[in-house]
């Protein structure tokens, strides 16, 4: 079962929680024991927290017309690359090289957060997020999720809402 904690203090938090705290955004941190053998980071998070997979969102980094772009979609589905490209007025999207995604965001694969990235990337949040009062996204480390209102996530990241996920 996941542990629930109140807001992280400025010191000791991840860049994601530090950014949320600095912005005055309400959030809850959920920590769980990460199992390296689990086949899916996102599904593992949903199971460990006892949260429906449609409320847990994964952060994917894609390249749209050569520019790195963050896509935030439910872990229960997958990313529609054509829809992502269209959402940012691009022509072609492909998944980014994992090393480039890690280097640019400052996070490791499986722990990439849409918040507090080393370099702010344009972000698209799947519009299904708006059906929930709160959603969970990576807090910047495997085994650590942050729960917050989707409107706060969109505001903090400058995200565009669009139908980019598919079941």
PDB file of C-alpha atoms in Angstrom:
ATOM      1  CA  UNK A   1       0.000   0.000   0.000  1.00  0.00           C
ATOM      2  CA  UNK A   2       1.251   3.460  -0.816  1.00  0.00           C
ATOM      3  CA  UNK A   3       2.188   5.890   1.937  1.00  0.00           C
ATOM      4  CA  UNK A   4       0.532   9.294   1.794  1.00  0.00           C
ATOM      5  CA  UNK A   5       2.471  12.372   2.790  1.00  0.00           C
ATOM      6  CA  UNK A   6       1.546  16.020   3.039  1.00  0.00           C
ATOM      7  CA  UNK A   7       3.342  18.614   0.924  1.00  0.00           C
ATOM      8  CA  UNK A   8       7.073  18.102   0.655  1.00  0.00           C
ATOM      9  CA  UNK A   9       9.271  20.802   2.118  1.00  0.00           C
ATOM     10  CA  UNK A  10      11.456  22.770  -0.287  1.00  0.00           C
ATOM     11  CA  UNK A  11      14.486  20.763   0.840  1.00  0.00           C
ATOM     12  CA  UNK A  12      14.539  17.045   0.142  1.00  0.00           C
ATOM     13  CA  UNK A  13      11.796  17.113  -2.500  1.00  0.00           C
ATOM     14  CA  UNK A  14      12.151  16.275  -6.157  1.00  0.00           C
ATOM     15  CA  UNK A  15      12.249  19.087  -8.709  1.00  0.00           C
ATOM     16  CA  UNK A  16       8.571  18.310  -9.395  1.00  0.00           C
ATOM     17  CA  UNK A  17       7.446  18.709  -5.772  1.00  0.00           C
ATOM     18  CA  UNK A  18       9.681  21.731  -5.267  1.00  0.00           C
ATOM     19  CA  UNK A  19       8.045  23.388  -8.316  1.00  0.00           C
ATOM     20  CA  UNK A  20       4.553  22.621  -7.000  1.00  0.00           C
ATOM     21  CA  UNK A  21       5.385  23.939  -3.539  1.00  0.00           C
ATOM     22  CA  UNK A  22       6.929  27.118  -4.979  1.00  0.00           C
ATOM     23  CA  UNK A  23       3.787  27.679  -7.065  1.00  0.00           C
ATOM     24  CA  UNK A  24       1.510  27.154  -4.058  1.00  0.00           C
ATOM     25  CA  UNK A  25      -0.300  24.237  -5.704  1.00  0.00           C
ATOM     26  CA  UNK A  26      -2.022  21.679  -3.462  1.00  0.00           C
ATOM     27  CA  UNK A  27      -0.810  18.117  -3.992  1.00  0.00           C
ATOM     28  CA  UNK A  28      -0.368  14.781  -2.246  1.00  0.00           C
ATOM     29  CA  UNK A  29       2.695  12.569  -2.610  1.00  0.00           C
ATOM     30  CA  UNK A  30       2.232   8.802  -2.868  1.00  0.00           C
ATOM     31  CA  UNK A  31       5.309   6.637  -2.301  1.00  0.00           C
ATOM     32  CA  UNK A  32       5.490   2.908  -2.977  1.00  0.00           C
ATOM     33  CA  UNK A  33       8.173   0.255  -3.274  1.00  0.00           C
ATOM     34  CA  UNK A  34       9.193   0.096  -6.952  1.00  0.00           C
ATOM     35  CA  UNK A  35       9.629  -3.427  -8.336  1.00  0.00           C
ATOM     36  CA  UNK A  36      12.257  -3.382 -11.133  1.00  0.00           C
ATOM     37  CA  UNK A  37      10.768  -6.600 -12.546  1.00  0.00           C
ATOM     38  CA  UNK A  38       7.319  -5.054 -13.126  1.00  0.00           C
ATOM     39  CA  UNK A  39       6.664  -4.703 -16.893  1.00  0.00           C
ATOM     40  CA  UNK A  40       4.948  -1.282 -16.668  1.00  0.00           C
ATOM     41  CA  UNK A  41       5.904   1.668 -14.453  1.00  0.00           C
ATOM     42  CA  UNK A  42       2.465   3.234 -14.742  1.00  0.00           C
ATOM     43  CA  UNK A  43       0.438   0.103 -14.122  1.00  0.00           C
ATOM     44  CA  UNK A  44       2.692  -0.698 -11.165  1.00  0.00           C
ATOM     45  CA  UNK A  45       1.952   2.757  -9.712  1.00  0.00           C
ATOM     46  CA  UNK A  46      -1.816   2.316 -10.142  1.00  0.00           C
ATOM     47  CA  UNK A  47      -1.731  -1.119  -8.501  1.00  0.00           C
ATOM     48  CA  UNK A  48       0.509  -0.021  -5.620  1.00  0.00           C
ATOM     49  CA  UNK A  49      -1.627   3.037  -4.858  1.00  0.00           C
ATOM     50  CA  UNK A  50      -4.962   1.270  -5.359  1.00  0.00           C
ATOM     51  CA  UNK A  51      -5.977   3.940  -7.871  1.00  0.00           C
ATOM     52  CA  UNK A  52      -7.865   3.311 -11.109  1.00  0.00           C
ATOM     53  CA  UNK A  53      -5.448   3.237 -14.086  1.00  0.00           C
ATOM     54  CA  UNK A  54      -7.544   5.891 -15.853  1.00  0.00           C
ATOM     55  CA  UNK A  55      -6.531   8.375 -13.093  1.00  0.00           C
ATOM     56  CA  UNK A  56      -2.809   7.549 -13.257  1.00  0.00           C
ATOM     57  CA  UNK A  57      -1.040   9.280 -16.137  1.00  0.00           C
ATOM     58  CA  UNK A  58       2.322   8.455 -17.682  1.00  0.00           C
ATOM     59  CA  UNK A  59       4.713  11.064 -19.001  1.00  0.00           C
ATOM     60  CA  UNK A  60       6.106  10.273 -22.446  1.00  0.00           C
ATOM     61  CA  UNK A  61       8.577  12.315 -24.439  1.00  0.00           C
ATOM     62  CA  UNK A  62       8.148  12.427 -28.203  1.00  0.00           C
ATOM     63  CA  UNK A  63       9.730  14.374 -31.008  1.00  0.00           C
ATOM     64  CA  UNK A  64       7.308  16.441 -33.070  1.00  0.00           C
ATOM     65  CA  UNK A  65       8.917  17.816 -36.218  1.00  0.00           C
ATOM     66  CA  UNK A  66      12.301  17.577 -34.459  1.00  0.00           C
ATOM     67  CA  UNK A  67      11.203  19.317 -31.222  1.00  0.00           C
ATOM     68  CA  UNK A  68      10.904  17.388 -27.961  1.00  0.00           C
ATOM     69  CA  UNK A  69       7.339  17.419 -26.658  1.00  0.00           C
ATOM     70  CA  UNK A  70       5.838  15.931 -23.497  1.00  0.00           C
ATOM     71  CA  UNK A  71       2.679  13.829 -23.734  1.00  0.00           C
ATOM     72  CA  UNK A  72       0.755  12.975 -20.561  1.00  0.00           C
ATOM     73  CA  UNK A  73      -1.679  10.090 -21.101  1.00  0.00           C
ATOM     74  CA  UNK A  74      -3.492   7.508 -18.937  1.00  0.00           C
ATOM     75  CA  UNK A  75      -1.384   4.444 -18.121  1.00  0.00           C
ATOM     76  CA  UNK A  76      -4.304   2.251 -19.190  1.00  0.00           C
ATOM     77  CA  UNK A  77      -3.854   3.298 -22.819  1.00  0.00           C
ATOM     78  CA  UNK A  78      -1.239   4.433 -25.273  1.00  0.00           C
ATOM     79  CA  UNK A  79      -0.159   7.611 -27.024  1.00  0.00           C
ATOM     80  CA  UNK A  80      -1.599   8.457 -30.435  1.00  0.00           C
ATOM     81  CA  UNK A  81       1.424  10.047 -32.130  1.00  0.00           C
ATOM     82  CA  UNK A  82      -0.627  11.529 -34.996  1.00  0.00           C
ATOM     83  CA  UNK A  83      -2.991  13.193 -32.513  1.00  0.00           C
ATOM     84  CA  UNK A  84      -0.017  14.538 -30.544  1.00  0.00           C
ATOM     85  CA  UNK A  85       1.478  16.090 -33.673  1.00  0.00           C
ATOM     86  CA  UNK A  86      -1.885  17.642 -34.572  1.00  0.00           C
ATOM     87  CA  UNK A  87      -2.304  19.029 -31.031  1.00  0.00           C
ATOM     88  CA  UNK A  88       0.850  21.128 -31.429  1.00  0.00           C
ATOM     89  CA  UNK A  89       0.274  21.952 -35.123  1.00  0.00           C
ATOM     90  CA  UNK A  90       2.993  19.534 -36.182  1.00  0.00           C
ATOM     91  CA  UNK A  91       3.192  17.096 -39.036  1.00  0.00           C
ATOM     92  CA  UNK A  92       5.062  14.087 -37.689  1.00  0.00           C
ATOM     93  CA  UNK A  93       5.690  12.648 -34.232  1.00  0.00           C
ATOM     94  CA  UNK A  94       7.936   9.801 -33.131  1.00  0.00           C
ATOM     95  CA  UNK A  95       8.958   8.642 -29.690  1.00  0.00           C
ATOM     96  CA  UNK A  96      12.081  10.449 -28.499  1.00  0.00           C
ATOM     97  CA  UNK A  97      15.362   8.713 -27.877  1.00  0.00           C
ATOM     98  CA  UNK A  98      15.251   7.689 -24.175  1.00  0.00           C
ATOM     99  CA  UNK A  99      18.716   9.143 -23.507  1.00  0.00           C
ATOM    100  CA  UNK A 100      17.672  12.493 -25.017  1.00  0.00           C
ATOM    101  CA  UNK A 101      14.478  12.482 -22.939  1.00  0.00           C
ATOM    102  CA  UNK A 102      16.441  11.803 -19.740  1.00  0.00           C
ATOM    103  CA  UNK A 103      19.115  14.396 -20.536  1.00  0.00           C
ATOM    104  CA  UNK A 104      16.599  17.102 -21.417  1.00  0.00           C
ATOM    105  CA  UNK A 105      14.123  16.537 -18.568  1.00  0.00           C
ATOM    106  CA  UNK A 106      16.677  15.693 -15.863  1.00  0.00           C
ATOM    107  CA  UNK A 107      14.714  12.580 -14.906  1.00  0.00           C
ATOM    108  CA  UNK A 108      15.277   8.846 -15.511  1.00  0.00           C
ATOM    109  CA  UNK A 109      12.943   6.720 -17.622  1.00  0.00           C
ATOM    110  CA  UNK A 110      10.056   5.499 -15.492  1.00  0.00           C
ATOM    111  CA  UNK A 111      10.400   8.581 -13.317  1.00  0.00           C
ATOM    112  CA  UNK A 112       9.997  11.397 -15.840  1.00  0.00           C
ATOM    113  CA  UNK A 113       7.618  13.987 -14.457  1.00  0.00           C
ATOM    114  CA  UNK A 114       5.848  16.644 -16.509  1.00  0.00           C
ATOM    115  CA  UNK A 115       6.745  19.032 -13.641  1.00  0.00           C
ATOM    116  CA  UNK A 116      10.080  20.579 -12.699  1.00  0.00           C
ATOM    117  CA  UNK A 117      11.932  19.509 -15.817  1.00  0.00           C
ATOM    118  CA  UNK A 118      15.473  20.717 -16.432  1.00  0.00           C
ATOM    119  CA  UNK A 119      14.333  22.293 -19.723  1.00  0.00           C
ATOM    120  CA  UNK A 120      10.677  23.270 -19.995  1.00  0.00           C
ATOM    121  CA  UNK A 121       9.182  21.389 -22.919  1.00  0.00           C
ATOM    122  CA  UNK A 122       5.841  22.025 -24.575  1.00  0.00           C
ATOM    123  CA  UNK A 123       3.313  19.698 -22.994  1.00  0.00           C
ATOM    124  CA  UNK A 124       0.058  18.094 -24.089  1.00  0.00           C
ATOM    125  CA  UNK A 125      -2.269  16.557 -21.494  1.00  0.00           C
ATOM    126  CA  UNK A 126      -4.841  14.023 -22.649  1.00  0.00           C
ATOM    127  CA  UNK A 127      -8.265  15.619 -22.321  1.00  0.00           C
ATOM    128  CA  UNK A 128      -9.581  12.600 -20.381  1.00  0.00           C
ATOM    129  CA  UNK A 129      -7.800  14.103 -17.349  1.00  0.00           C
ATOM    130  CA  UNK A 130     -10.534  16.729 -17.071  1.00  0.00           C
ATOM    131  CA  UNK A 131     -13.047  13.999 -16.134  1.00  0.00           C
ATOM    132  CA  UNK A 132     -11.302  13.584 -12.755  1.00  0.00           C
ATOM    133  CA  UNK A 133     -11.020  15.862  -9.722  1.00  0.00           C
ATOM    134  CA  UNK A 134      -7.407  14.700  -9.305  1.00  0.00           C
ATOM    135  CA  UNK A 135      -4.939  12.646 -11.308  1.00  0.00           C
ATOM    136  CA  UNK A 136      -1.562  11.122 -10.468  1.00  0.00           C
ATOM    137  CA  UNK A 137       1.662  11.720 -12.388  1.00  0.00           C
ATOM    138  CA  UNK A 138       5.268  10.879 -11.648  1.00  0.00           C
ATOM    139  CA  UNK A 139       6.820  13.023  -8.939  1.00  0.00           C
ATOM    140  CA  UNK A 140      10.223  12.608 -10.578  1.00  0.00           C
ATOM    141  CA  UNK A 141      11.376   9.276  -9.230  1.00  0.00           C
ATOM    142  CA  UNK A 142      10.369   5.646  -9.723  1.00  0.00           C
ATOM    143  CA  UNK A 143       8.075   4.728  -6.840  1.00  0.00           C
ATOM    144  CA  UNK A 144       6.901   8.293  -6.239  1.00  0.00           C
ATOM    145  CA  UNK A 145       3.709   9.836  -7.622  1.00  0.00           C
ATOM    146  CA  UNK A 146       2.093  13.209  -7.072  1.00  0.00           C
ATOM    147  CA  UNK A 147      -1.689  13.629  -7.041  1.00  0.00           C
ATOM    148  CA  UNK A 148      -3.100  16.990  -8.086  1.00  0.00           C
ATOM    149  CA  UNK A 149      -5.956  18.637  -9.951  1.00  0.00           C
ATOM    150  CA  UNK A 150      -5.559  18.333 -13.737  1.00  0.00           C
ATOM    151  CA  UNK A 151      -6.231  22.070 -14.070  1.00  0.00           C
ATOM    152  CA  UNK A 152      -3.258  22.749 -11.771  1.00  0.00           C
ATOM    153  CA  UNK A 153      -1.049  20.389 -13.779  1.00  0.00           C
ATOM    154  CA  UNK A 154      -2.065  22.107 -17.030  1.00  0.00           C
ATOM    155  CA  UNK A 155      -1.476  25.563 -15.567  1.00  0.00           C
ATOM    156  CA  UNK A 156       1.927  24.688 -14.102  1.00  0.00           C
ATOM    157  CA  UNK A 157       3.210  23.034 -17.303  1.00  0.00           C
ATOM    158  CA  UNK A 158       1.465  25.301 -19.799  1.00  0.00           C
ATOM    159  CA  UNK A 159      -0.156  22.162 -21.234  1.00  0.00           C
ATOM    160  CA  UNK A 160      -2.596  22.057 -24.078  1.00  0.00           C
ATOM    161  CA  UNK A 161      -5.520  19.663 -23.509  1.00  0.00           C
ATOM    162  CA  UNK A 162      -6.209  17.371 -26.465  1.00  0.00           C
ATOM    163  CA  UNK A 163      -7.391  13.840 -27.212  1.00  0.00           C
ATOM    164  CA  UNK A 164      -3.937  12.225 -27.577  1.00  0.00           C
ATOM    165  CA  UNK A 165      -4.526   8.923 -25.762  1.00  0.00           C
ATOM    166  CA  UNK A 166      -6.104   5.801 -27.094  1.00  0.00           C
ATOM    167  CA  UNK A 167      -7.516   2.844 -25.201  1.00  0.00           C
TER     168      UNK A 167
END
